[in-house]
Amino acid sequence: MSDAPVQRETGRVRVHALAVDEDELVACVACGLCLPHCPTYRVTGLEAASPRGRITAMRAVELDGMPLDDSFRRIMETCVQCRGCEAACPSGVRFGHLMEGARRSLVGAKGAPRGRRRRLAEWLGYQIVLPRHWLLLALTWPAWLAQRLHLVPRRFGLPTLSARSLRTHLGADPDPDVYLFTGCVMDAWQRDVHRAALTVMRAAGARPGLARTGGDCCGALHLHAGRVHLAARLARRVMTSMPGDAPVVVDSAGCGAAMKDYGQFLGTDEARAFSARVRDFSEWVVEQPALALRDTGRDVVVQDPCHLRHVQHADGAVRVALAPAYRIHVTDDDGLCCGAGGAYALLEPELSSQIRLRKVAAIRRAAGAAAPLVVSANPGCAMHLGAAGLDVRHPAELLADALGDPHDGNRHDG
Ligand code: SF4
Ligand code: SF4
């Protein structure tokens, strides 16, 4: 099935080159209030790398008949899709939808072909590897070996792979009252985070189960890349893999954001019901009165993943979940993106590392004189910041470290 845009008519007003909603496209009043919240604008100072500039470019194509060319492609592809602009916009412009529509239209657009290497990398990643979890797991073994032989530079951001972790399946309850969604890349590369999450869930008195076959790739990366048909197929597969009405706990902010949006994306009652079951891990934790934690006395700097803060609006839950056990420090950059952006760090390495420099500086300011221990609820952000030399852990790992005696610990009061 092709992901190419559907039509190109030569109407006087609208060209239909982009798969965007016209009301959303014209909602921007060009006030510029979103600009300080845009990481690519902050590091380049270029209007074309700002939300306003990107919307202007979309309008030029859609309403003025400008071509879908290479320059348009660059303006769209440099966007991290962090949606910091959307959260800051007083006019309610739904920038995420606009960008997804523009990306969708760029897939296979004749006037703006991608470079051969990038096309090959995207085809391999999106079409071949991510939808086949067995293949991703198989490919992780050579990566593990290369890492052992010190052939993988740290700047690549690959977390330390563990043969023991890869070999050992996660235990699941046969009669679950809650699911833990384990995803694709995270299951292959950060399975110990899932182990910590399961430990915490059991300590809270839950019976966590895992998705059946097909409950791996959620399609978030495909959706961001404009590959909507494959994203929809993966979304349906994920929904089928976790039947019933038990809550679906997600310990990856990017996946959770996508799964909470299945209802809107697929537009069916089934998808809406599924989305209503989805909780970020920390959101679920703060609803558990039986979870007892001891005060570790440790300081931790919170990094808010964009898809937790700007899309799920659940960044507060991480602070609340950790507060009984850790001293929380926050950065002074108003939640500016770290530059990870799903596959963005791989596809746009220069911009991505420039953006990261600002985030690392903000984290160090928040930590003061001490070497920072950072907590991030998104695997992509954790890998990206880890590649810059920071010690980054998931809220589940920090909570598992702080599990205490239920009779003398601090409790979550829900
Ligand atoms: S997207 Fe919103 S905040 Fe940004 S320029 Fe347009 S109206 Fe203003
Ligand atoms: S989504 Fe993020 S990177 Fe893209 S325009 Fe908005 S603020 Fe900038």
Short mmCIF file of C-alpha atoms and ligand atoms in Angstrom, two decimals:
data_model
loop_
_atom_site.label_atom_id
_atom_site.label_comp_id
_atom_site.label_asym_id
_atom_site.label_seq_id
_atom_site.Cartn_x
_atom_site.Cartn_y
_atom_site.Cartn_z
CA MET A 1 0.00 0.00 0.00
CA SER A 2 1.40 3.42 -0.93
CA ASP A 3 1.84 6.20 1.60
CA ALA A 4 1.92 8.83 -1.15
CA PRO A 5 -0.47 11.80 -0.98
CA VAL A 6 -3.77 11.06 -2.45
CA GLN A 7 -4.44 13.75 -4.95
CA ARG A 8 -3.13 16.85 -6.66
CA GLU A 9 -5.80 19.01 -8.21
CA THR A 10 -5.33 22.45 -9.65
CA GLY A 11 -8.05 24.29 -7.80
CA ARG A 12 -7.89 28.10 -7.55
CA VAL A 13 -7.81 28.17 -3.80
CA ARG A 14 -6.61 24.84 -2.52
CA VAL A 15 -4.17 22.62 -4.35
CA HIS A 16 -4.62 19.49 -2.22
CA ALA A 17 -0.94 18.72 -2.34
CA LEU A 18 -0.81 18.22 1.42
CA ALA A 19 -2.85 15.86 3.55
CA VAL A 20 -3.71 18.62 6.04
CA ASP A 21 -6.91 20.06 7.43
CA GLU A 22 -7.50 23.48 5.92
CA ASP A 23 -9.01 24.92 9.13
CA GLU A 24 -5.92 23.83 11.02
CA LEU A 25 -3.68 25.29 8.34
CA VAL A 26 -5.25 28.75 8.47
CA ALA A 27 -5.56 28.88 12.26
CA CYS A 28 -2.06 30.32 12.72
CA VAL A 29 -2.12 34.11 13.18
CA ALA A 30 1.67 34.37 12.84
CA CYS A 31 2.06 35.90 16.31
CA GLY A 32 5.40 34.18 16.89
CA LEU A 33 4.71 33.27 20.52
CA CYS A 34 5.73 29.69 19.75
CA LEU A 35 9.19 30.61 18.48
CA PRO A 36 11.06 30.52 21.83
CA HIS A 37 9.64 27.03 22.42
CA CYS A 38 10.98 25.64 19.16
CA PRO A 39 14.34 23.89 19.51
CA THR A 40 15.27 24.17 15.84
CA TYR A 41 14.53 27.89 15.83
CA ARG A 42 16.51 28.34 19.03
CA VAL A 43 19.64 26.77 17.59
CA THR A 44 19.42 28.17 14.04
CA GLY A 45 17.59 31.49 14.46
CA LEU A 46 16.00 30.82 11.06
CA GLU A 47 12.36 31.58 10.38
CA ALA A 48 12.22 28.54 8.08
CA ALA A 49 13.22 26.39 11.06
CA SER A 50 10.40 27.78 13.21
CA PRO A 51 6.79 26.58 13.57
CA ARG A 52 5.53 29.80 11.97
CA GLY A 53 7.94 29.42 9.07
CA ARG A 54 6.95 25.82 8.56
CA ILE A 55 3.25 26.70 8.51
CA THR A 56 3.99 29.51 6.03
CA ALA A 57 5.75 26.97 3.82
CA MET A 58 2.78 24.58 4.06
CA ARG A 59 0.41 27.40 3.09
CA ALA A 60 2.62 28.36 0.17
CA VAL A 61 2.33 24.81 -1.17
CA GLU A 62 -1.28 24.22 -0.29
CA LEU A 63 -2.85 27.58 -1.02
CA ASP A 64 -0.46 29.28 -3.44
CA GLY A 65 0.54 26.27 -5.52
CA MET A 66 4.26 26.35 -4.70
CA PRO A 67 5.98 23.06 -5.58
CA LEU A 68 6.60 20.19 -3.17
CA ASP A 69 10.33 20.47 -3.72
CA ASP A 70 13.58 19.81 -1.94
CA SER A 71 13.53 23.07 -0.04
CA PHE A 72 10.04 22.29 1.30
CA ARG A 73 11.19 18.83 2.27
CA ARG A 74 14.13 20.23 4.28
CA ILE A 75 11.88 22.71 6.08
CA MET A 76 9.64 19.84 7.17
CA GLU A 77 12.31 17.25 7.89
CA THR A 78 14.28 19.49 10.23
CA CYS A 79 11.28 19.62 12.59
CA VAL A 80 11.81 17.38 15.63
CA GLN A 81 8.02 16.99 16.01
CA CYS A 82 8.38 17.81 19.68
CA ARG A 83 5.12 19.82 19.66
CA GLY A 84 6.54 22.41 22.04
CA CYS A 85 5.00 24.97 19.66
CA GLU A 86 1.58 23.37 19.96
CA ALA A 87 1.66 23.59 23.74
CA ALA A 88 2.68 27.26 23.57
CA CYS A 89 0.26 28.39 20.86
CA PRO A 90 -2.56 30.65 22.15
CA SER A 91 -4.55 30.07 18.94
CA GLY A 92 -4.70 26.32 19.43
CA VAL A 93 -2.90 25.49 16.18
CA ARG A 94 -2.62 21.70 15.96
CA PHE A 95 0.90 21.69 14.64
CA GLY A 96 1.41 17.96 15.21
CA HIS A 97 -1.41 17.12 12.82
CA LEU A 98 -0.17 19.60 10.25
CA MET A 99 3.35 18.19 10.34
CA GLU A 100 2.12 14.59 10.13
CA GLY A 101 0.03 15.55 7.09
CA ALA A 102 2.96 17.31 5.44
CA ARG A 103 5.24 14.35 6.09
CA ARG A 104 2.63 12.01 4.70
CA SER A 105 2.49 14.03 1.51
CA LEU A 106 6.26 13.99 1.19
CA VAL A 107 6.50 10.20 1.23
CA GLY A 108 7.04 9.35 -2.41
CA ALA A 109 6.50 12.95 -3.63
CA LYS A 110 7.95 13.14 -7.13
CA GLY A 111 9.36 16.67 -6.91
CA ALA A 112 11.34 16.07 -3.74
CA PRO A 113 13.03 12.69 -3.77
CA ARG A 114 15.07 11.73 -0.71
CA GLY A 115 18.74 10.86 -1.10
CA ARG A 116 19.37 7.21 -1.96
CA ARG A 117 21.06 6.38 1.37
CA ARG A 118 18.29 7.94 3.39
CA ARG A 119 15.62 6.19 1.35
CA LEU A 120 17.35 2.86 1.89
CA ALA A 121 17.79 3.48 5.63
CA GLU A 122 14.14 4.50 6.02
CA TRP A 123 12.87 1.55 3.99
CA LEU A 124 14.94 -0.88 6.04
CA GLY A 125 13.97 0.69 9.34
CA TYR A 126 10.30 1.46 8.84
CA GLN A 127 9.19 -1.24 6.42
CA ILE A 128 11.44 -4.21 7.17
CA VAL A 129 12.84 -4.20 10.71
CA LEU A 130 10.44 -2.37 13.02
CA PRO A 131 7.30 -4.33 12.03
CA ARG A 132 9.17 -7.65 12.50
CA HIS A 133 10.11 -7.90 16.13
CA TRP A 134 11.94 -11.22 15.71
CA LEU A 135 14.21 -9.54 13.16
CA LEU A 136 14.95 -6.60 15.44
CA LEU A 137 15.83 -9.03 18.24
CA ALA A 138 18.03 -11.08 15.89
CA LEU A 139 19.86 -7.95 14.70
CA THR A 140 20.46 -6.88 18.27
CA TRP A 141 22.88 -9.78 18.79
CA PRO A 142 25.45 -8.54 16.25
CA ALA A 143 25.03 -5.08 17.77
CA TRP A 144 25.71 -6.59 21.20
CA LEU A 145 28.86 -8.27 19.88
CA ALA A 146 30.06 -5.09 18.19
CA GLN A 147 29.51 -3.22 21.43
CA ARG A 148 31.53 -5.82 23.37
CA LEU A 149 34.35 -5.35 20.84
CA HIS A 150 34.19 -1.56 21.33
CA LEU A 151 33.20 -1.06 17.70
CA VAL A 152 30.15 1.10 18.49
CA PRO A 153 31.06 4.73 19.28
CA ARG A 154 29.29 6.14 22.31
CA ARG A 155 27.91 9.00 20.24
CA PHE A 156 25.63 6.48 18.49
CA GLY A 157 23.63 6.37 21.71
CA LEU A 158 23.21 2.59 21.82
CA PRO A 159 22.50 1.68 25.44
CA THR A 160 24.63 -1.01 27.04
CA LEU A 161 23.18 -4.23 25.65
CA SER A 162 22.96 -7.25 27.90
CA ALA A 163 23.09 -10.84 26.66
CA ARG A 164 21.47 -12.01 29.88
CA SER A 165 18.63 -9.57 29.41
CA LEU A 166 18.15 -10.50 25.75
CA ARG A 167 18.10 -14.21 26.56
CA THR A 168 15.69 -13.95 29.47
CA HIS A 169 11.99 -13.48 28.81
CA LEU A 170 9.94 -11.15 30.94
CA GLY A 171 7.63 -13.01 33.26
CA ALA A 172 3.92 -12.29 32.89
CA ASP A 173 0.85 -13.11 34.93
CA PRO A 174 -1.50 -15.52 33.09
CA ASP A 175 -4.51 -13.72 34.54
CA PRO A 176 -3.50 -10.06 34.25
CA ASP A 177 -5.36 -7.14 35.74
CA VAL A 178 -3.08 -4.71 33.89
CA TYR A 179 -0.84 -4.92 30.81
CA LEU A 180 2.69 -3.62 30.42
CA PHE A 181 3.32 -2.68 26.80
CA THR A 182 6.94 -3.51 25.94
CA GLY A 183 7.24 -2.12 22.40
CA CYS A 184 9.92 -2.90 19.81
CA VAL A 185 13.25 -1.07 20.25
CA MET A 186 12.82 -0.79 23.99
CA ASP A 187 12.15 -4.52 24.35
CA ALA A 188 15.32 -5.26 22.41
CA TRP A 189 17.63 -2.66 23.92
CA GLN A 190 16.22 -1.66 27.30
CA ARG A 191 14.41 -4.73 28.55
CA ASP A 192 15.72 -4.17 32.06
CA VAL A 193 13.55 -1.05 32.26
CA HIS A 194 10.53 -3.28 31.67
CA ARG A 195 11.81 -5.63 34.38
CA ALA A 196 11.97 -2.71 36.80
CA ALA A 197 8.47 -1.61 35.75
CA LEU A 198 7.09 -5.12 36.36
CA THR A 199 8.80 -5.22 39.77
CA VAL A 200 7.18 -1.94 40.75
CA MET A 201 3.78 -3.02 39.42
CA ARG A 202 3.91 -6.25 41.41
CA ALA A 203 5.04 -4.36 44.51
CA ALA A 204 1.93 -2.23 44.10
CA GLY A 205 -0.17 -5.42 44.23
CA ALA A 206 -0.96 -5.71 40.51
CA ARG A 207 -0.87 -8.80 38.28
CA PRO A 208 0.83 -7.42 35.16
CA GLY A 209 0.57 -9.28 31.87
CA LEU A 210 2.26 -8.75 28.52
CA ALA A 211 0.86 -8.24 25.04
CA ARG A 212 0.32 -11.28 22.83
CA THR A 213 2.03 -11.68 19.47
CA GLY A 214 1.89 -8.47 17.47
CA GLY A 215 2.01 -6.21 20.50
CA ASP A 216 5.40 -4.77 19.68
CA CYS A 217 5.81 -1.81 17.34
CA CYS A 218 3.13 0.81 18.11
CA GLY A 219 3.60 2.68 14.83
CA ALA A 220 4.59 6.02 16.41
CA LEU A 221 7.77 6.35 14.34
CA HIS A 222 5.87 5.48 11.17
CA LEU A 223 3.23 8.08 11.90
CA HIS A 224 5.84 10.77 12.50
CA ALA A 225 7.49 9.83 9.21
CA GLY A 226 4.17 10.14 7.36
CA ARG A 227 3.79 6.40 6.74
CA VAL A 228 0.20 6.38 7.88
CA HIS A 229 -0.99 3.15 6.29
CA LEU A 230 1.67 1.07 7.98
CA ALA A 231 1.16 3.02 11.22
CA ALA A 232 -2.54 2.13 11.12
CA ARG A 233 -1.79 -1.54 10.48
CA LEU A 234 0.60 -1.65 13.44
CA ALA A 235 -1.88 0.19 15.66
CA ARG A 236 -4.61 -2.38 14.90
CA ARG A 237 -2.17 -5.19 15.62
CA VAL A 238 -1.24 -3.67 18.98
CA MET A 239 -4.90 -3.27 19.96
CA THR A 240 -5.63 -6.92 19.13
CA SER A 241 -2.66 -8.05 21.22
CA MET A 242 -4.12 -6.73 24.47
CA PRO A 243 -7.80 -7.75 24.59
CA GLY A 244 -10.21 -6.99 27.40
CA ASP A 245 -10.50 -3.83 29.41
CA ALA A 246 -7.45 -3.95 31.69
CA PRO A 247 -5.36 -0.76 31.74
CA VAL A 248 -2.44 -0.67 29.32
CA VAL A 249 0.64 0.75 31.02
CA VAL A 250 3.30 2.19 28.72
CA ASP A 251 6.80 3.03 29.94
CA SER A 252 7.84 4.85 26.76
CA ALA A 253 6.44 8.38 26.49
CA GLY A 254 6.55 8.38 22.68
CA CYS A 255 4.66 5.08 22.38
CA GLY A 256 2.16 6.11 25.05
CA ALA A 257 1.40 9.36 23.23
CA ALA A 258 0.74 7.50 19.99
CA MET A 259 -1.40 4.84 21.67
CA LYS A 260 -3.48 7.44 23.51
CA ASP A 261 -4.15 8.93 20.07
CA TYR A 262 -5.24 5.69 18.34
CA GLY A 263 -8.87 6.71 18.86
CA GLN A 264 -8.44 9.94 16.92
CA PHE A 265 -6.06 8.38 14.40
CA LEU A 266 -8.17 5.33 13.49
CA GLY A 267 -11.52 6.96 14.20
CA THR A 268 -13.27 3.79 15.44
CA ASP A 269 -15.10 3.05 18.70
CA GLU A 270 -12.74 0.16 19.32
CA ALA A 271 -9.69 2.43 18.99
CA ARG A 272 -11.25 5.08 21.21
CA ALA A 273 -11.96 2.45 23.88
CA PHE A 274 -8.41 1.16 23.63
CA SER A 275 -6.90 4.64 23.92
CA ALA A 276 -8.92 5.28 27.05
CA ARG A 277 -7.15 2.31 28.69
CA VAL A 278 -3.64 3.65 28.04
CA ARG A 279 -1.65 5.15 30.95
CA ASP A 280 1.90 6.32 31.15
CA PHE A 281 3.79 4.24 33.72
CA SER A 282 4.08 7.16 36.16
CA GLU A 283 0.40 8.04 35.78
CA TRP A 284 -0.44 4.48 36.77
CA VAL A 285 2.01 4.52 39.70
CA VAL A 286 0.50 7.60 41.32
CA GLU A 287 -2.87 5.85 41.33
CA GLN A 288 -1.48 2.98 43.45
CA PRO A 289 -2.02 3.55 47.18
CA ALA A 290 -0.32 0.26 48.11
CA LEU A 291 3.08 1.19 46.70
CA ALA A 292 5.53 1.79 49.53
CA LEU A 293 8.80 3.58 48.92
CA ARG A 294 11.72 4.49 51.12
CA ASP A 295 13.40 7.88 50.98
CA THR A 296 16.70 7.33 49.18
CA GLY A 297 17.91 10.86 49.92
CA ARG A 298 19.19 11.10 46.35
CA ASP A 299 18.90 14.08 44.05
CA VAL A 300 17.53 13.62 40.57
CA VAL A 301 17.06 16.01 37.66
CA VAL A 302 13.87 15.41 35.71
CA GLN A 303 13.99 15.56 31.92
CA ASP A 304 10.49 15.96 30.51
CA PRO A 305 10.12 14.02 27.27
CA CYS A 306 8.16 16.21 24.84
CA HIS A 307 5.58 13.52 24.19
CA LEU A 308 4.97 13.19 27.90
CA ARG A 309 4.83 16.93 28.58
CA HIS A 310 3.35 18.51 25.45
CA VAL A 311 1.22 15.63 24.16
CA GLN A 312 0.20 13.46 27.13
CA HIS A 313 0.40 16.33 29.67
CA ALA A 314 1.59 13.74 32.18
CA ASP A 315 4.97 15.20 33.14
CA GLY A 316 3.65 16.04 36.60
CA ALA A 317 3.06 12.34 37.30
CA VAL A 318 6.80 11.58 37.13
CA ARG A 319 7.50 14.19 39.82
CA VAL A 320 4.66 12.94 42.01
CA ALA A 321 5.69 9.30 41.59
CA LEU A 322 9.31 9.96 42.54
CA ALA A 323 8.74 12.59 45.23
CA PRO A 324 8.47 10.16 48.20
CA ALA A 325 11.88 8.71 47.38
CA TYR A 326 13.99 11.37 45.64
CA ARG A 327 14.74 15.08 45.81
CA ILE A 328 13.46 16.40 42.52
CA HIS A 329 15.19 19.13 40.50
CA VAL A 330 13.73 20.63 37.36
CA THR A 331 15.44 22.38 34.46
CA ASP A 332 14.94 26.09 33.77
CA ASP A 333 14.36 25.70 30.01
CA ASP A 334 10.58 25.39 30.11
CA GLY A 335 10.64 21.82 28.83
CA LEU A 336 12.60 22.57 25.65
CA CYS A 337 13.19 19.44 23.55
CA CYS A 338 16.45 17.47 23.97
CA GLY A 339 16.71 16.75 20.23
CA ALA A 340 16.10 12.98 20.34
CA GLY A 341 12.79 13.00 18.45
CA GLY A 342 12.34 9.29 17.66
CA ALA A 343 14.55 8.71 14.63
CA TYR A 344 15.52 12.42 14.43
CA ALA A 345 18.87 11.95 16.19
CA LEU A 346 19.82 9.41 13.53
CA LEU A 347 18.45 11.29 10.54
CA GLU A 348 19.47 14.83 11.54
CA PRO A 349 22.56 14.28 13.69
CA GLU A 350 23.97 17.81 13.52
CA LEU A 351 20.84 19.69 14.50
CA SER A 352 20.01 17.05 17.02
CA SER A 353 23.34 17.42 18.83
CA GLN A 354 23.15 21.22 18.78
CA ILE A 355 19.75 21.00 20.45
CA ARG A 356 21.11 18.50 22.96
CA LEU A 357 23.90 20.88 24.01
CA ARG A 358 21.29 23.27 25.38
CA LYS A 359 19.49 20.51 27.24
CA VAL A 360 22.69 19.15 28.78
CA ALA A 361 23.61 22.66 29.96
CA ALA A 362 20.13 23.08 31.51
CA ILE A 363 20.45 19.71 33.27
CA ARG A 364 23.86 20.64 34.68
CA ARG A 365 22.50 23.96 35.94
CA ALA A 366 19.65 22.13 37.66
CA ALA A 367 22.04 19.68 39.31
CA GLY A 368 24.30 22.41 40.69
CA ALA A 369 27.78 21.23 41.65
CA ALA A 370 26.93 17.52 41.68
CA ALA A 371 27.19 15.15 38.72
CA PRO A 372 23.56 14.86 37.67
CA LEU A 373 21.47 11.74 37.93
CA VAL A 374 18.83 12.29 35.25
CA VAL A 375 15.44 10.64 35.00
CA SER A 376 13.69 10.32 31.64
CA ALA A 377 10.45 8.52 30.84
CA ASN A 378 11.30 8.08 27.18
CA PRO A 379 13.85 5.58 25.84
CA GLY A 380 14.86 7.78 22.89
CA CYS A 381 15.64 10.76 25.14
CA ALA A 382 17.52 8.48 27.54
CA MET A 383 19.71 7.11 24.75
CA HIS A 384 20.30 10.56 23.27
CA LEU A 385 21.30 12.12 26.59
CA GLY A 386 23.27 9.02 27.59
CA ALA A 387 25.31 9.44 24.40
CA ALA A 388 26.32 12.87 25.72
CA GLY A 389 27.76 11.24 28.83
CA LEU A 390 24.88 11.75 31.25
CA ASP A 391 23.72 9.11 33.71
CA VAL A 392 20.07 8.67 32.68
CA ARG A 393 17.60 6.29 34.25
CA HIS A 394 13.93 5.54 33.81
CA PRO A 395 11.38 6.37 36.56
CA ALA A 396 10.67 2.62 36.83
CA GLU A 397 14.32 1.89 37.63
CA LEU A 398 14.49 4.63 40.25
CA LEU A 399 11.25 3.43 41.84
CA ALA A 400 12.43 -0.20 41.83
CA ASP A 401 15.58 0.98 43.66
CA ALA A 402 13.42 2.72 46.24
CA LEU A 403 10.96 -0.06 47.01
CA GLY A 404 10.67 -0.34 50.76
CA ASP A 405 8.93 -2.14 53.55
CA PRO A 406 5.20 -1.62 53.07
CA HIS A 407 4.86 -1.01 56.81
CA ASP A 408 7.35 1.81 57.18
CA GLY A 409 7.65 3.34 53.71
CA ASN A 410 6.12 6.51 52.30
CA ARG A 411 2.96 5.76 50.41
CA HIS A 412 1.38 7.13 47.31
CA ASP A 413 -1.99 8.44 48.30
CA GLY A 414 -3.39 8.31 44.78
S1 SF4 B 1 1.59 28.51 15.57
FE1 SF4 B 1 0.42 29.61 17.14
S2 SF4 B 1 1.96 30.63 18.43
FE2 SF4 B 1 2.98 30.01 16.53
S3 SF4 B 1 2.87 31.79 15.20
FE3 SF4 B 1 1.08 30.52 14.71
S4 SF4 B 1 -0.57 31.28 16.03
FE4 SF4 B 1 1.35 32.12 16.86
S1 SF4 B 2 7.25 20.52 16.59
FE1 SF4 B 2 9.06 21.23 17.76
S2 SF4 B 2 10.71 21.41 16.24
FE2 SF4 B 2 8.77 21.27 15.10
S3 SF4 B 2 8.17 23.39 14.74
FE3 SF4 B 2 7.14 22.76 16.64
S4 SF4 B 2 8.53 23.36 18.30
FE4 SF4 B 2 9.72 23.42 16.37
#
